[in-house]
CSV table of C-alpha atoms in Angstrom, one decimal:
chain,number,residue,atom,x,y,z
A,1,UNK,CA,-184.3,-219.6,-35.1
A,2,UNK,CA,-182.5,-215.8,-35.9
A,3,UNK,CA,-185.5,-213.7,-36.5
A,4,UNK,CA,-183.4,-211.1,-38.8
A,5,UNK,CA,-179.7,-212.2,-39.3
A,6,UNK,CA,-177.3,-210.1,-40.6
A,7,UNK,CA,-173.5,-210.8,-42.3
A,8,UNK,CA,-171.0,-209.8,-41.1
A,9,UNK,CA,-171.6,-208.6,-37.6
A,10,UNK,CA,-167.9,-206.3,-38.1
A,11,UNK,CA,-166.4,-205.4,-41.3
A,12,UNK,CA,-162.8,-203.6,-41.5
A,13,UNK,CA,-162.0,-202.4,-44.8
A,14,UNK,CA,-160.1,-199.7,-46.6
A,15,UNK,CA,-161.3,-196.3,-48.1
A,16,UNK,CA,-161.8,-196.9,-51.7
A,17,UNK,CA,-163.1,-200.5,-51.4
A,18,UNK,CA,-166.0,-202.3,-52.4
A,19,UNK,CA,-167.8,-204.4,-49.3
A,20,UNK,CA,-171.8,-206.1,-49.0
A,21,UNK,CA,-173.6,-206.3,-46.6
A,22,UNK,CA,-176.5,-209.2,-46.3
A,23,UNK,CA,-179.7,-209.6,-44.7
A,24,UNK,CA,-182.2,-212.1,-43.9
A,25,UNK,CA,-185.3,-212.4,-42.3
A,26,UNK,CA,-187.5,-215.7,-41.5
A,27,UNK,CA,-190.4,-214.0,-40.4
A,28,UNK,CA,-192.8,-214.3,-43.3
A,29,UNK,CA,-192.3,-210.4,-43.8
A,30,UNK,CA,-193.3,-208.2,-47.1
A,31,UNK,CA,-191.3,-205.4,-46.1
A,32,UNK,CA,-187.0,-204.9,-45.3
A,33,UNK,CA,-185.2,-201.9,-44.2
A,34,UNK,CA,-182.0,-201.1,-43.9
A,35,UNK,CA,-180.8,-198.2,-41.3
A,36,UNK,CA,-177.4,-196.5,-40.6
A,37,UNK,CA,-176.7,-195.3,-37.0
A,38,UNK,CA,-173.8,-192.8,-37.1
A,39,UNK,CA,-171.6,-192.6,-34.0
A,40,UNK,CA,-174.3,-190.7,-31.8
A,41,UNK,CA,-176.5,-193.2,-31.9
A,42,UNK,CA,-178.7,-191.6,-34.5
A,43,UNK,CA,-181.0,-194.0,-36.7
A,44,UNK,CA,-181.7,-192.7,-40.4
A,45,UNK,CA,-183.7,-194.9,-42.6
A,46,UNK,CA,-181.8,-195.6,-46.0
A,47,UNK,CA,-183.4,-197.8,-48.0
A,48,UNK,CA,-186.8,-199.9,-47.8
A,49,UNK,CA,-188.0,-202.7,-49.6
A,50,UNK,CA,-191.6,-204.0,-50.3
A,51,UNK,CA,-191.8,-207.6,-52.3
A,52,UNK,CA,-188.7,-207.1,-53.4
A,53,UNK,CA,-189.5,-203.1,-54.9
A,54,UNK,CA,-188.3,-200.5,-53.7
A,55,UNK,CA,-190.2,-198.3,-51.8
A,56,UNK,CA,-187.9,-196.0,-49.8
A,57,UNK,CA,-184.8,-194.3,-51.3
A,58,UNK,CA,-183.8,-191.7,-48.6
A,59,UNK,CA,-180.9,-189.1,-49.6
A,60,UNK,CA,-177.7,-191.6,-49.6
A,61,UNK,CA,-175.0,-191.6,-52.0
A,62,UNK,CA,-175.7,-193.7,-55.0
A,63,UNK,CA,-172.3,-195.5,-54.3
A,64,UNK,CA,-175.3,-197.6,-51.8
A,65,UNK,CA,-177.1,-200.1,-53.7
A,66,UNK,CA,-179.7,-202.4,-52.1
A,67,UNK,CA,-180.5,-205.5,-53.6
A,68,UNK,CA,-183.4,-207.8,-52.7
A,69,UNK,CA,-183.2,-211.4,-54.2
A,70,UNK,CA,-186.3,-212.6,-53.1
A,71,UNK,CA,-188.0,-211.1,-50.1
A,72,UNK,CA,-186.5,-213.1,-47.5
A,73,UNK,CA,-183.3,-210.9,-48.2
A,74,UNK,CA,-182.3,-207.3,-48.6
A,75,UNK,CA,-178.8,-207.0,-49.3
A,76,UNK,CA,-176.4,-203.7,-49.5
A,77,UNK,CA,-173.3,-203.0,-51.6
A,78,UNK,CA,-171.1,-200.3,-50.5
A,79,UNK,CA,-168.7,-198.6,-53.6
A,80,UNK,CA,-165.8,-196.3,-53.4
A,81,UNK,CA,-166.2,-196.7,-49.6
A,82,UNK,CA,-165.0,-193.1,-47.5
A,83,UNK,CA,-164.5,-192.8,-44.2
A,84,UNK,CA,-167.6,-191.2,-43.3
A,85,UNK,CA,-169.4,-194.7,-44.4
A,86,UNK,CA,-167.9,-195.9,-41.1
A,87,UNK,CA,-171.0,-197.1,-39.1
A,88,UNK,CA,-173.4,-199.3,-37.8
A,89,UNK,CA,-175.9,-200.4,-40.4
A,90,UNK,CA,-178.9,-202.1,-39.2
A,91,UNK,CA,-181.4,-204.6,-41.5
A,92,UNK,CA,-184.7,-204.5,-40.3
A,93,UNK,CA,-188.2,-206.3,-41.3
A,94,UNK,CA,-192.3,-205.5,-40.8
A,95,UNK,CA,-194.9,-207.5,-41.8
A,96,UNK,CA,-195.7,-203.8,-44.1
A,97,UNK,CA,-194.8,-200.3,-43.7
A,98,UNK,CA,-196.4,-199.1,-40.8
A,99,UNK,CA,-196.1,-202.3,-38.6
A,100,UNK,CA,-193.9,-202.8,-35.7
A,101,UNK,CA,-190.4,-203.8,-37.1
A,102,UNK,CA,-188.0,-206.0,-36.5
A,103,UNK,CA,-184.2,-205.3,-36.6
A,104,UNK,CA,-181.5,-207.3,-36.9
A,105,UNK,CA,-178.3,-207.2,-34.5
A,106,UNK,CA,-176.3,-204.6,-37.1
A,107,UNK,CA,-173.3,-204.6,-38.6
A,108,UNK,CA,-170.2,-202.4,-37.5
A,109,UNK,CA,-168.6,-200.8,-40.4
A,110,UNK,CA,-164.9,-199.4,-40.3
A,111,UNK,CA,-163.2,-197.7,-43.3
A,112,UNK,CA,-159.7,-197.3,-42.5
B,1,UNK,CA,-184.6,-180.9,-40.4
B,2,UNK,CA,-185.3,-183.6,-37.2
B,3,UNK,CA,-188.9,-184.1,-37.2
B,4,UNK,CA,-188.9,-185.9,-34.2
B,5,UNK,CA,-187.5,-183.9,-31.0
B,6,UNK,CA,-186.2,-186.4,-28.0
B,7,UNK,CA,-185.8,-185.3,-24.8
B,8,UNK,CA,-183.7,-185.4,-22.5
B,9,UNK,CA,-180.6,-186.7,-25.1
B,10,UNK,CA,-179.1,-188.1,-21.5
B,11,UNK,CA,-180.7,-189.0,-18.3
B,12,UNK,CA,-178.6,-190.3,-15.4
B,13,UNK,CA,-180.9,-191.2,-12.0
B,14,UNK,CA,-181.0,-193.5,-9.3
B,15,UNK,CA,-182.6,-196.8,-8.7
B,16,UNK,CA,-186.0,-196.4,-7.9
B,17,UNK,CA,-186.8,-192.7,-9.4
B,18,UNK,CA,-189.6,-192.1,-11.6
B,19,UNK,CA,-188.4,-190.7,-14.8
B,20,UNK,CA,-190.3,-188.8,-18.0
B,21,UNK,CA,-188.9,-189.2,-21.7
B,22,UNK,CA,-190.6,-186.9,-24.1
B,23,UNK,CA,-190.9,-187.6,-28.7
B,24,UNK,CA,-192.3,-184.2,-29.6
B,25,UNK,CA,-193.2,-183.0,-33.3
B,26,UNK,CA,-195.1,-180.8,-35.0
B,27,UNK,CA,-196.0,-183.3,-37.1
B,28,UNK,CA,-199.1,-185.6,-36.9
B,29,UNK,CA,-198.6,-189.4,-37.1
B,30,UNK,CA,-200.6,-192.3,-38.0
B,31,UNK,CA,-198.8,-194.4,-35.5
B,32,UNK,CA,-195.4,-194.2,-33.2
B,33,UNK,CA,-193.2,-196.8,-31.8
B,34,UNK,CA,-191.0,-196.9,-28.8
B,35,UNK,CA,-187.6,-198.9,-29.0
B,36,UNK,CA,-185.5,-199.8,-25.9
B,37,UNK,CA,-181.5,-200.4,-27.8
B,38,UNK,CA,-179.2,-201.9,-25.7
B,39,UNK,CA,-175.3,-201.5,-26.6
B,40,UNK,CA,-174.4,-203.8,-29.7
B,41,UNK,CA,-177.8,-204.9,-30.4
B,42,UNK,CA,-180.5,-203.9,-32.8
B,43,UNK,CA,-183.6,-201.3,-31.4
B,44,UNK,CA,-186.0,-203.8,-29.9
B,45,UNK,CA,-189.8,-202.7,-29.8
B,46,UNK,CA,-191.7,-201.9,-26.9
B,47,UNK,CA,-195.2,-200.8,-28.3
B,48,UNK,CA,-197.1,-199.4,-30.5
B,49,UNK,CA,-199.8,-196.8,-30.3
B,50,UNK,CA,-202.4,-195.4,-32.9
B,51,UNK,CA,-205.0,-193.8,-31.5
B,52,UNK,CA,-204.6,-190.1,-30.0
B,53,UNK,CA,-204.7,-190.1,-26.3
B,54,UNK,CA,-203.9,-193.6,-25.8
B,55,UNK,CA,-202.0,-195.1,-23.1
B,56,UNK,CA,-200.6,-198.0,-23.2
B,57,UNK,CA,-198.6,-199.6,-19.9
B,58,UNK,CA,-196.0,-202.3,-20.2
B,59,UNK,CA,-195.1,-203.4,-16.4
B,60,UNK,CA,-193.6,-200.3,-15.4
B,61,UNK,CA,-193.5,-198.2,-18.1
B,62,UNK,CA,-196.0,-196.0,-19.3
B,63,UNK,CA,-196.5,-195.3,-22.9
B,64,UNK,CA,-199.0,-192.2,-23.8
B,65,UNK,CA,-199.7,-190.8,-27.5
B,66,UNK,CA,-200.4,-187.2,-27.1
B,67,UNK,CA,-204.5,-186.4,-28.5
B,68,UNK,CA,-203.5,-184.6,-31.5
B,69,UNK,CA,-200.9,-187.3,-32.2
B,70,UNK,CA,-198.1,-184.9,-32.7
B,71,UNK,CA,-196.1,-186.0,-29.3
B,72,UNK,CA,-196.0,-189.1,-26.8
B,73,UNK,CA,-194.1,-189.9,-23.5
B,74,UNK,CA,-192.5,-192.7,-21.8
B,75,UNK,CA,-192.7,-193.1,-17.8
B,76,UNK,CA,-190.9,-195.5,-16.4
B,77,UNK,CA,-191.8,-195.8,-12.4
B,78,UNK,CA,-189.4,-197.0,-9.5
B,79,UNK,CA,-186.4,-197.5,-12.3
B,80,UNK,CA,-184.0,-200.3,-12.1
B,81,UNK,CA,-180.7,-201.0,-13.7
B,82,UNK,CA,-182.2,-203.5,-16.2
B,83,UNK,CA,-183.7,-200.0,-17.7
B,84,UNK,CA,-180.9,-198.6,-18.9
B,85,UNK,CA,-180.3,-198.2,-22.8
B,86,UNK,CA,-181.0,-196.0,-25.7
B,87,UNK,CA,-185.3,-195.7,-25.9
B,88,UNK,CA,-185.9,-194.8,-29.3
B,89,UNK,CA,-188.9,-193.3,-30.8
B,90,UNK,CA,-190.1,-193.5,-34.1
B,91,UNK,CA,-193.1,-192.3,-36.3
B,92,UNK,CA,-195.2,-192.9,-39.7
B,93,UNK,CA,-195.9,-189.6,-40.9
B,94,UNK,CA,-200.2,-189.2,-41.7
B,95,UNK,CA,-200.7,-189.6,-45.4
B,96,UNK,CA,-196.5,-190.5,-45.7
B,97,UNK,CA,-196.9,-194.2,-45.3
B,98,UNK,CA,-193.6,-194.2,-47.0
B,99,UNK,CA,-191.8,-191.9,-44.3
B,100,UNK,CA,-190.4,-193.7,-40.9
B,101,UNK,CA,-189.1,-191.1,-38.9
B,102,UNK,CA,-186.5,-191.9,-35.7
B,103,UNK,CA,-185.9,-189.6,-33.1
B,104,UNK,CA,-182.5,-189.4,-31.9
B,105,UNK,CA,-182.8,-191.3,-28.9
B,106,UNK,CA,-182.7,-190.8,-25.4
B,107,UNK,CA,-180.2,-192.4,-23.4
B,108,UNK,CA,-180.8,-193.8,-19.9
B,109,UNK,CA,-178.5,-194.7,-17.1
B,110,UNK,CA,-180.0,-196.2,-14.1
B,111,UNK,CA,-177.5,-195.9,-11.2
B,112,UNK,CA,-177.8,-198.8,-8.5
């Protein structure tokens, strides 16, 4: 009964290729984040989600697209992926912007 | 720009200190979260608080949203082990319901 559940918990993948990342939450929520946490352990909000519209679109490369099927899920597609993409990249969920959220375990990105 | 200041970045103490984490801005927020992240999992939240001045306890940590909402601290009394981790702070800007700001964490190491 995973709250948010993320796939794949590690991906290992080349510089130039193209990789997704999904996200689910069973929580009943309105609202999905996703977050990258770079190697010091620093969170930045990327993208966020309300019934499936986009309501956040922080400074990140447009080789990021977020896709939200229905909103349950909030996935991310990764282009042309560099080496700085390496990361973790956590999916997240509220009940609305401004409530408490709730993250999912993250997913550990290598470019090689 | 890091709207959110953290401080200490690192705190290493012994079992059963008191300790003091600070999230200072010179920003005013609707509402700020505190998030305990242990290694390989996703943030987890503590609390919440809203109103300027409050303080909020949690066993044996203290939570306290500064009156002009711009700061808050995090006092954890007679610290054990279990403690340890990232604690994460994070804030809705006023009038930004659209902006989620992290601070960079601090990180905690309880010695036994």
């Amino acid at each position: 009964d995973t709250a948010v559940s993320q796939t794949p918990k590690y991906l290992v993948t080349q510089m130039g290729n193209d990789k997704s990342i999904k996200c689910e939450q069973n929580l009943g929520h309105d609202t999905m984040y996703w977050y990258k946490q770079d190697s010091k352990k620093f969170l930045k909000i990327m993208f966020s989600y309300n019934n499936k519209e986009l309501i956040i679109n922080e400074t990140v490369p447009n080789r990021f697209s977020p896709k939200s099927p229905d909103k349950a899920h909030l996935n991310l597609h990764i282009n042309s992926l560099e080496l700085g993409d390496s990361a973790v990249y956590f999916c997240a969920s509220s009940q609305a912007l401004g409530f408490e959220q709730f993250f999912g375990p993250g997913t550990r990105l290598t470019v090689l | 720009t890091q709207l959110l200041e953290q401080s200490p970045q690192f705190l290493s103490i012994q079992e059963g200190e008191n300790l003091t984490v600070y999230c200072n801005s010179s920003s005013v927020f609707s509402s700020l979260q505190w998030y305990r992240q242990e290694p390989g999992e996703g943030p987890v939240l503590l609390v919440t608080v809203v109103t300027g001045g409050e303080v909020k306890k949690l066993k044996r940590l203290t939570f306290q949203f500064g009156d002009a909402r711009k700061d808050s601290s995090l006092h954890i009394t007679a610290a054990q082990p279990g403690d340890t981790g990232l604690y994460l702070c994070a804030g809705e800007l006023l009038n930004r319901d659209d902006k989620i700001i992290f601070g960079k964490g601090t990180r905690l190491h309880i010695l036994p």
